[in-house]
PDB file of C-alpha atoms and ligand atoms in Angstrom:
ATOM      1  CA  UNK A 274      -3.183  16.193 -16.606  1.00 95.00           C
ATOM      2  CA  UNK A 275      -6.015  14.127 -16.878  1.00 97.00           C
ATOM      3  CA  UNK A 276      -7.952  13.204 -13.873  1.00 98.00           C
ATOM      4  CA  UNK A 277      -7.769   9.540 -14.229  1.00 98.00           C
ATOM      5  CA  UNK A 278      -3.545   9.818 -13.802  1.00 97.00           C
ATOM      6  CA  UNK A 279      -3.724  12.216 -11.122  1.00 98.00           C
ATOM      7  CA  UNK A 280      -5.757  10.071  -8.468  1.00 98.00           C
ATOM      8  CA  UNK A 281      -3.876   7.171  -9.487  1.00 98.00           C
ATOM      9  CA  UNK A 282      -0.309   9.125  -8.888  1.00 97.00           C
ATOM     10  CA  UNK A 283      -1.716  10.425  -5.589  1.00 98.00           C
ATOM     11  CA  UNK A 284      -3.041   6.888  -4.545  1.00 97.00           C
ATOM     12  CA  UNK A 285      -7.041   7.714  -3.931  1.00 97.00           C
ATOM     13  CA  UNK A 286      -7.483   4.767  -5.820  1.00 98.00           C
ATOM     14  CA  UNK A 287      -6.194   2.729  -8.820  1.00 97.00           C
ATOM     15  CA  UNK A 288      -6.574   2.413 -12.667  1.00 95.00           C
ATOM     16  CA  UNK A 289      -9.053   0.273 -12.641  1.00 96.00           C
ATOM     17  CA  UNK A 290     -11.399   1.733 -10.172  1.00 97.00           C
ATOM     18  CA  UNK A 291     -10.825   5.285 -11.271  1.00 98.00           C
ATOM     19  CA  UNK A 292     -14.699   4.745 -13.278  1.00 97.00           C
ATOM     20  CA  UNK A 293     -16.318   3.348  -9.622  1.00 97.00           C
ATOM     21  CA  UNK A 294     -14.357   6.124  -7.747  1.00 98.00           C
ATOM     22  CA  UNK A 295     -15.815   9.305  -9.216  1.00 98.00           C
ATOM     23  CA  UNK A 296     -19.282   7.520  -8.927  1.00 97.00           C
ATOM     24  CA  UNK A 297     -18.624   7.097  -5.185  1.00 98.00           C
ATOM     25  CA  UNK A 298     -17.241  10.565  -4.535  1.00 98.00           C
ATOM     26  CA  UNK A 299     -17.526  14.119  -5.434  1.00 98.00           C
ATOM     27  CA  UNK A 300     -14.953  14.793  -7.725  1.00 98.00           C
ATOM     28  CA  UNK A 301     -14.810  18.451  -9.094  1.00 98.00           C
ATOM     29  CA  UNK A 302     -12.921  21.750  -9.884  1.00 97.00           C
ATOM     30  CA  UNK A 303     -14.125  25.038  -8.953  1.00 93.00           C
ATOM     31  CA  UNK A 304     -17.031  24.944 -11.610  1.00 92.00           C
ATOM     32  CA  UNK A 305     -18.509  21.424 -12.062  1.00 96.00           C
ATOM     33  CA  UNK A 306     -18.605  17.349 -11.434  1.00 98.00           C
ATOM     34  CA  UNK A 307     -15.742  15.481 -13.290  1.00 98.00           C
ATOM     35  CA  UNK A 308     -17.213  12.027 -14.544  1.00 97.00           C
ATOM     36  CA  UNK A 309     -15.193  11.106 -17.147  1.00 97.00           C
ATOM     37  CA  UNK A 310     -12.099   9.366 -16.591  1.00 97.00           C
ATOM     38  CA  UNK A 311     -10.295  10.885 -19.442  1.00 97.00           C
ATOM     39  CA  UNK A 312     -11.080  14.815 -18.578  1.00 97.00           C
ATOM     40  CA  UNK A 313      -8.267  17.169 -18.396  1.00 97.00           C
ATOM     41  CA  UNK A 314      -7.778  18.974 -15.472  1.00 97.00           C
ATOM     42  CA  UNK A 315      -5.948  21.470 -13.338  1.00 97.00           C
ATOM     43  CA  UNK A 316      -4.015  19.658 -10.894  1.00 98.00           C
ATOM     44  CA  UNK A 317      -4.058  22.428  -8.427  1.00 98.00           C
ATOM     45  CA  UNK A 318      -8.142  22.873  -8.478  1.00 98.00           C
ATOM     46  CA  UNK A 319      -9.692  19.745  -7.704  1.00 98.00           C
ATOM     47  CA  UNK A 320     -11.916  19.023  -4.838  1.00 98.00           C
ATOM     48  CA  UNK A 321     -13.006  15.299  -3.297  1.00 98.00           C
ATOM     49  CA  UNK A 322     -15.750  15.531  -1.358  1.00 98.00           C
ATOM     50  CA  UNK A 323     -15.408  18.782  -1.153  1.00 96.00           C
ATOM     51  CA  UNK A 324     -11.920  18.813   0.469  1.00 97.00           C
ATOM     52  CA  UNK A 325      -9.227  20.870  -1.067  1.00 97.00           C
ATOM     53  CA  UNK A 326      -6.663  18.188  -2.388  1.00 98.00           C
ATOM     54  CA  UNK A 327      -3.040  18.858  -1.746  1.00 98.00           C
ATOM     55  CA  UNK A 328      -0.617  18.541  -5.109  1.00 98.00           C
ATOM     56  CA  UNK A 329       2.500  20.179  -6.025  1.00 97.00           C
ATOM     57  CA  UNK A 330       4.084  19.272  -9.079  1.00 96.00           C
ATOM     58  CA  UNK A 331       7.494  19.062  -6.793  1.00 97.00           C
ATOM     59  CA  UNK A 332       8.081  18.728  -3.244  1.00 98.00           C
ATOM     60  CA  UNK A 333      11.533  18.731  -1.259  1.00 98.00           C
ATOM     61  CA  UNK A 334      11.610  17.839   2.211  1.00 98.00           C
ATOM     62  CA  UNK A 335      14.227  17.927   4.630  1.00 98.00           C
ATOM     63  CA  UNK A 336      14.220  15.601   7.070  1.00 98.00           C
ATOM     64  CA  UNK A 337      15.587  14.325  10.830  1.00 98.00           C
ATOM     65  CA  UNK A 338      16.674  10.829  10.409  1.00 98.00           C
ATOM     66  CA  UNK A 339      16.240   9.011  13.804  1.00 98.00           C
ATOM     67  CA  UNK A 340      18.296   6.043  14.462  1.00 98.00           C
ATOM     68  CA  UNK A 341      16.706   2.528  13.263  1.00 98.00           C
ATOM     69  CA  UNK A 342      15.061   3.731   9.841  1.00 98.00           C
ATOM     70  CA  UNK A 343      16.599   2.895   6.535  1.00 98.00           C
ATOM     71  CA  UNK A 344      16.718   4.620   3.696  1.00 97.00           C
ATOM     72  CA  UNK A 345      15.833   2.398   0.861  1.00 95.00           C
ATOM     73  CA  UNK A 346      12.078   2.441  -0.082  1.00 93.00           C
ATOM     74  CA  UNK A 347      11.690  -1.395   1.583  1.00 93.00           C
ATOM     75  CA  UNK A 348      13.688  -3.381   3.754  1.00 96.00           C
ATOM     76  CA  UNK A 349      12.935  -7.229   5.575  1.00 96.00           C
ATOM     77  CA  UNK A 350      13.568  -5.596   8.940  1.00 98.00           C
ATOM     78  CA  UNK A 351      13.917  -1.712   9.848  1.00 98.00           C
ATOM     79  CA  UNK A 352      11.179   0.311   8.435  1.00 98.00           C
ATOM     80  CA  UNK A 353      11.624   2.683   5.661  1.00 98.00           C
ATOM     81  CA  UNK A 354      12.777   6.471   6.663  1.00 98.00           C
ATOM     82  CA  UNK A 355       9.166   7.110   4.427  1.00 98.00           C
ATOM     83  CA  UNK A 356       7.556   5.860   6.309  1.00 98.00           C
ATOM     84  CA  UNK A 357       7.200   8.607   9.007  1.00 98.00           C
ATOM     85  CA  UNK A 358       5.534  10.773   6.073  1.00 98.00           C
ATOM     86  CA  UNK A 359       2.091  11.796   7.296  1.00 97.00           C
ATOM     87  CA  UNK A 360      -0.834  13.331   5.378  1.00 94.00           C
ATOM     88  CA  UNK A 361      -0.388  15.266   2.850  1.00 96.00           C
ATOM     89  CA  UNK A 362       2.803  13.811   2.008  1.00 98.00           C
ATOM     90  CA  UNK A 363       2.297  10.258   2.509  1.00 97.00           C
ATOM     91  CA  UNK A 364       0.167  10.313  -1.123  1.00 97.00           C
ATOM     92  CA  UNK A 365       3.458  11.621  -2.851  1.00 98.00           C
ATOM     93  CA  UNK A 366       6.441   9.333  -4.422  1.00 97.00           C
ATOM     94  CA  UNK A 367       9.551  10.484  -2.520  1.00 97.00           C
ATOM     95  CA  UNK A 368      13.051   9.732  -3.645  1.00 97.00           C
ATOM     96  CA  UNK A 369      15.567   9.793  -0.822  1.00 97.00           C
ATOM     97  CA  UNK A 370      18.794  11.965  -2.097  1.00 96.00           C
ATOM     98  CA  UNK A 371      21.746   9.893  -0.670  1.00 90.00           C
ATOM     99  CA  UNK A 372      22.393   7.096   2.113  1.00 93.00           C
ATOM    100  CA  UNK A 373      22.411   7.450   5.801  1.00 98.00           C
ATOM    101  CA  UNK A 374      23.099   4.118   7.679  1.00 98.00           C
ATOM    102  CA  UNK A 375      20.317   2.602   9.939  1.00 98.00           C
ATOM    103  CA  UNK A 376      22.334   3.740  13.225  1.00 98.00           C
ATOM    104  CA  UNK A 377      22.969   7.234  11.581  1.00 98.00           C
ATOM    105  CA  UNK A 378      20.809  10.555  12.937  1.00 98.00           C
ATOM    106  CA  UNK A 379      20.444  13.612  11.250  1.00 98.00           C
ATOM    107  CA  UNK A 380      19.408  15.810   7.745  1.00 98.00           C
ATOM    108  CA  UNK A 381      18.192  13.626   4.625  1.00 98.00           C
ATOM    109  CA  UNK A 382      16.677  15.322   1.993  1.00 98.00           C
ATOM    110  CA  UNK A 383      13.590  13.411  -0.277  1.00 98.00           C
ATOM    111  CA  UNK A 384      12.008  14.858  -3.485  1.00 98.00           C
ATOM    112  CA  UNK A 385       9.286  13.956  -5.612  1.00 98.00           C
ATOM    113  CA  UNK A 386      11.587  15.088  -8.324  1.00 97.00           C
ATOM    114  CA  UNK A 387      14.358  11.862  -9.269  1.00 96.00           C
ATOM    115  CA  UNK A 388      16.505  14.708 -11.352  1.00 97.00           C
ATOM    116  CA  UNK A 389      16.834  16.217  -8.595  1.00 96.00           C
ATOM    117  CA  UNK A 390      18.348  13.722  -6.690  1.00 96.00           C
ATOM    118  CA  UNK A 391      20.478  12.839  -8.953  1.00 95.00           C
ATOM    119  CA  UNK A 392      21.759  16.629  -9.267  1.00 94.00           C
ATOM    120  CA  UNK A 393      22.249  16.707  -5.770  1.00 94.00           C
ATOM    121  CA  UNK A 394      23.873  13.050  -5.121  1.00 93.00           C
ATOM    122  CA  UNK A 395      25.846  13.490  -8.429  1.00 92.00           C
ATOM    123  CA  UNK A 396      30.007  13.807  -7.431  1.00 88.00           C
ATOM    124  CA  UNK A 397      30.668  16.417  -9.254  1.00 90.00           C
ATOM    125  CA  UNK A 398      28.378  18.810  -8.151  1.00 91.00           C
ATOM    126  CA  UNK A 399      30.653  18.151  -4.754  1.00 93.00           C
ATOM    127  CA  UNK A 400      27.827  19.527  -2.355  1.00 95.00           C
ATOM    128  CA  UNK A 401      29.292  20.197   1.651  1.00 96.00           C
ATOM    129  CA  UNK A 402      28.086  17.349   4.287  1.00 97.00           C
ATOM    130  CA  UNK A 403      29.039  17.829   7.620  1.00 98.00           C
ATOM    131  CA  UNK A 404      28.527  15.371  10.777  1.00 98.00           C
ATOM    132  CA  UNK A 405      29.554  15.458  14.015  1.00 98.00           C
ATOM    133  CA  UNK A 406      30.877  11.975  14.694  1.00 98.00           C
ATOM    134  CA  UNK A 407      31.403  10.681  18.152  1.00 98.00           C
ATOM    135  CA  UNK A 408      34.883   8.570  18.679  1.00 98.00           C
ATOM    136  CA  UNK A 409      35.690   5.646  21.000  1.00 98.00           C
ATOM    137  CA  UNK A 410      39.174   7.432  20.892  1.00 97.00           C
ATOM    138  CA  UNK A 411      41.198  10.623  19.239  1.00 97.00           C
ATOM    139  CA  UNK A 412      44.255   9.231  17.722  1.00 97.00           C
ATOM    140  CA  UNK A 413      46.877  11.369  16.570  1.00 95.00           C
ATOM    141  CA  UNK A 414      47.206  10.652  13.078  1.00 97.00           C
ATOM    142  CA  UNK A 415      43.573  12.502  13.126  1.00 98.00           C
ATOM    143  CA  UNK A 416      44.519  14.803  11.159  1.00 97.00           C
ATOM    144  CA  UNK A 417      45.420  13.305   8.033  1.00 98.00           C
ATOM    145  CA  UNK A 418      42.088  12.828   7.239  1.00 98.00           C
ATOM    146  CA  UNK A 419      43.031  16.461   5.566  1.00 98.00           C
ATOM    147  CA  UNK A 420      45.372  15.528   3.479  1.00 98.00           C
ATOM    148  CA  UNK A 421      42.837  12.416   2.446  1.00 98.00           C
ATOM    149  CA  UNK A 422      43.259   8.739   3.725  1.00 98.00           C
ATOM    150  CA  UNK A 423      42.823   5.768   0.881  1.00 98.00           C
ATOM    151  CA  UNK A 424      40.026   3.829   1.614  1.00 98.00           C
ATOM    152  CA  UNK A 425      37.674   1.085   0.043  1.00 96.00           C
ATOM    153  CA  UNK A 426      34.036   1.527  -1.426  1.00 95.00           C
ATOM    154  CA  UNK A 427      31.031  -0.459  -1.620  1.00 93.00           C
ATOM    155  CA  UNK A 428      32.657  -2.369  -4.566  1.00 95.00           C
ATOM    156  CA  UNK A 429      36.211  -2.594  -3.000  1.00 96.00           C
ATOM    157  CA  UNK A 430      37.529   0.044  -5.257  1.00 96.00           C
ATOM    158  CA  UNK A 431      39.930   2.170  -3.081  1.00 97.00           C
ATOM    159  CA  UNK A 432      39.791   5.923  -3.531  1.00 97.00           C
ATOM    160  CA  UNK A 433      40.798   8.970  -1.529  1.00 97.00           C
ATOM    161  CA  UNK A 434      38.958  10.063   0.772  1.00 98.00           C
ATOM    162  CA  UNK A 435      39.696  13.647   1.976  1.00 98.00           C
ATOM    163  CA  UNK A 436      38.022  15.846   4.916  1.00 98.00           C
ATOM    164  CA  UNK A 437      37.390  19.491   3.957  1.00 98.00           C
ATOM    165  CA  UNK A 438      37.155  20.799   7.583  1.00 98.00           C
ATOM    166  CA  UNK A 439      37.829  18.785  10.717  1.00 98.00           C
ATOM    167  CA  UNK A 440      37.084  19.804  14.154  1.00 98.00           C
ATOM    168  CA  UNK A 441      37.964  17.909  17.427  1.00 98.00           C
ATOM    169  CA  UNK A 442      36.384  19.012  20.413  1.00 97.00           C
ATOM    170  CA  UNK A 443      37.661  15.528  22.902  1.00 95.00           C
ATOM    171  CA  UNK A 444      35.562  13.148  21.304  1.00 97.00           C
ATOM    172  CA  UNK A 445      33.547  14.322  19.016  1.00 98.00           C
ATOM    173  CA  UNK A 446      34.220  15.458  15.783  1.00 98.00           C
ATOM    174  CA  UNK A 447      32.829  17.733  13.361  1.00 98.00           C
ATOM    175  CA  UNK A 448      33.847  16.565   9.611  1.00 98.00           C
ATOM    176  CA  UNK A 449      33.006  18.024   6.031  1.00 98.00           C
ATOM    177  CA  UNK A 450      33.149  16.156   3.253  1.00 98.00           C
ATOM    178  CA  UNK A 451      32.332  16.660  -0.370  1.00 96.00           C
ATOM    179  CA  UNK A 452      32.041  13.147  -1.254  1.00 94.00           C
ATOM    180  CA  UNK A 453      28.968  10.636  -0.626  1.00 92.00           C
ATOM    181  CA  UNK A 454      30.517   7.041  -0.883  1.00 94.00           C
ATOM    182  CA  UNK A 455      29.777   3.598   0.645  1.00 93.00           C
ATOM    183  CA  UNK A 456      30.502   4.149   4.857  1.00 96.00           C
ATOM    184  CA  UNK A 457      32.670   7.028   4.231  1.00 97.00           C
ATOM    185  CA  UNK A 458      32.959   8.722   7.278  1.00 98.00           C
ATOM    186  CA  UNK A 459      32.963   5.774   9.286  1.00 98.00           C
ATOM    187  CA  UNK A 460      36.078   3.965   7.112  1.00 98.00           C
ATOM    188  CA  UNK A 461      37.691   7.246   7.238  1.00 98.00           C
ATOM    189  CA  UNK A 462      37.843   7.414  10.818  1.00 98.00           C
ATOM    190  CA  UNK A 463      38.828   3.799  10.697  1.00 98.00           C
ATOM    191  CA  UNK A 464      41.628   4.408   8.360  1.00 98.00           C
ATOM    192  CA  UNK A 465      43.070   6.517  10.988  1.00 98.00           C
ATOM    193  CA  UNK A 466      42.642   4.247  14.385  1.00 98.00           C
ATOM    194  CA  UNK A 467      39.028   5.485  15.266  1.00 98.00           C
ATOM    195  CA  UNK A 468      35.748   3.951  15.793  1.00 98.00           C
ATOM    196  CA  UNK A 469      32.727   5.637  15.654  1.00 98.00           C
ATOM    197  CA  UNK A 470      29.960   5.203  17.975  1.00 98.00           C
ATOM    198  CA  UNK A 471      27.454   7.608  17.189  1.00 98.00           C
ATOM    199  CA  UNK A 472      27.601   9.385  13.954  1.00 98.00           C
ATOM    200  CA  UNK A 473      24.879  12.577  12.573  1.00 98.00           C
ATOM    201  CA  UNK A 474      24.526  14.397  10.020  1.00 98.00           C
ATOM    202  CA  UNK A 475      24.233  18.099  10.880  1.00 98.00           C
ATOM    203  CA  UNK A 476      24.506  19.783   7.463  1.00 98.00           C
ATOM    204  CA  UNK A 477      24.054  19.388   3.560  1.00 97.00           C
ATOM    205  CA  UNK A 478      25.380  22.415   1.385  1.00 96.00           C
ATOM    206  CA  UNK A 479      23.309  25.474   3.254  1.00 95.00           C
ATOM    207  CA  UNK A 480      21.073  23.831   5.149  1.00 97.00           C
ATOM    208  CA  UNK A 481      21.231  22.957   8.492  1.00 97.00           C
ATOM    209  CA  UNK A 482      19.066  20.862  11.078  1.00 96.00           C
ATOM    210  CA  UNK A 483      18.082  23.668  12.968  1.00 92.00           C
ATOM    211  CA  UNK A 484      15.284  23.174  15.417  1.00 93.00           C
ATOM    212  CA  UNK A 485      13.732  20.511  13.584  1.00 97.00           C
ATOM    213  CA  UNK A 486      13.174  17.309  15.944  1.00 98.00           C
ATOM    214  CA  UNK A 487      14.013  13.813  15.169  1.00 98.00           C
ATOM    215  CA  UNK A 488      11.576  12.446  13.118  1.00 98.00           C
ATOM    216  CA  UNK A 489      10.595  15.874  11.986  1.00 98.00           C
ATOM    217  CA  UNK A 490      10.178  16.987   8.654  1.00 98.00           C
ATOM    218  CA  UNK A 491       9.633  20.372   6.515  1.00 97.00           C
ATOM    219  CA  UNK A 492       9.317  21.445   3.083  1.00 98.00           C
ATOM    220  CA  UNK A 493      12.507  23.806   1.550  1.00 97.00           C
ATOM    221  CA  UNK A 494      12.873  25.128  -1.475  1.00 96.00           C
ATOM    222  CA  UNK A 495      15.886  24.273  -3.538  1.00 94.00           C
ATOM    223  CA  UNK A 496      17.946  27.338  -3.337  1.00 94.00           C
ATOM    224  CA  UNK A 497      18.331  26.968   0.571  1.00 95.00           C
ATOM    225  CA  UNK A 498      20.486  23.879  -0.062  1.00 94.00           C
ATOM    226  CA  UNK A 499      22.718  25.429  -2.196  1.00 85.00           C
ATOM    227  CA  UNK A 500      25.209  28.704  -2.127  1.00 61.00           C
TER     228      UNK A 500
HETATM  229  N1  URA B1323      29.206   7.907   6.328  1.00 85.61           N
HETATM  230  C1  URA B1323      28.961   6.791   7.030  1.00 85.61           C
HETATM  231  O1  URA B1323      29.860   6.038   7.345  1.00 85.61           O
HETATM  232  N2  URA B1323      27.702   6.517   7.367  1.00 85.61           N
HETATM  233  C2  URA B1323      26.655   7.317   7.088  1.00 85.61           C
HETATM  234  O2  URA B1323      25.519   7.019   7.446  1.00 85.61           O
HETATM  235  C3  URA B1323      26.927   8.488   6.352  1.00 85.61           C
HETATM  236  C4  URA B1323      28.212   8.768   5.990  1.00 85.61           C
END
């Protein structure tokens, strides 16, 4: 990589000032001064001012959605889920695999790698998401959500919409779906006489929230995610 690209990508400065930003800092690897824009480097050895810099060609993250953060890179009125990324992350592009809803808690996984994402978003790879969704009430007819309910998505297509595992402990209920669409869980609890009030995600394939905090977040490596 050459050294002009990587403190662009990382955001130390931009392609214009690369030239005026190695004259005004200490750019180097572990032998010598880097000066010229155009010089290849090792993305792993460079110093700035002498200070270790932080890259990994990919980084996953798992993270504990609070409520009031969306996940969308801007938005005109809740701030961005990315936004709680501190140092050393904050210098890194992350991609946010799937949607929670603004008033939604719980695991969200980001990755500076968009193939990725779209591996682990795409339907048929039919990775497990579980939440625990609290009810204003328990109807009944709960448990057809097994056998799938027909419901609408984000472009009023109707589908089925089927729970893999359902638990009902009063009013709160564990679900596991395989599916990702527009509002599931929320229109499937609908489609059976249930509101829900509070709804979190607890669970995506292997990984769980464990004793991360909201607003937390940790790096994993791929393989935890999956069986
Ligand atoms: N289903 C919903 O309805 N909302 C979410 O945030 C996630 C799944």
């Amino acid at each position: 990589m050459r050294i002009d690209k990587y403190l662009t990508q990382l955001k130390y400065t931009t392609r214009s000032q690369v030239k005026s930003f190695l004259k005004m800092h200490l750019v180097r690897d572990e032998n010598a001064k880097i000066t010229d824009p155009k010089s290849k480097i090792n993305p792993y050895h460079i110093y700035i001012d002498d200070q270790k810099v932080f890259y990994k060609d990919e980084i996953n993250l798992m993270i504990y959605k609070p409520k009031g953060y969306v996940c969308a890179t801007i938005d005109n009125v809740y701030p961005s889920i990315l936004t709680l990324l501190k140092q050393p992350y904050h210098r890194f592009d992350f991609k946010i695999a799937g949607r929670l809803d603004v008033d939604t808690t719980g695991l969200l996984i980001l990755s500076t790698n968009g193939q990725f994402i779209h591996e682990l978003t795409h339907p048929n790879k039919h990775v497990h998401k579980t939440y625990v969704a609290t009810l204003d009430q328990v109807t009944k007819d709960i448990e057809k959500l097994l056998d799938g309910v027909m419901i609408k998505d984000d472009k009023q297509n109707i589908y089925k919409a089927k729970a893999l595992y359902l638990n009902v402990e009063k009013q709160d209920v564990t679900i596991t779906i395989d599916q990702g669409k527009y509002h599931q869980v929320k229109r499937m609890f609908k489609a059976v006489g249930c509101n829900v009030l509070q709804l979190k995600r607890i669970k995506i394939g292997n990984l769980t929230l464990n004793t991360l905090q909201k607003g937390e977040y940790k790096e994993i490596r791929r393989e935890e995610i999956y069986d």
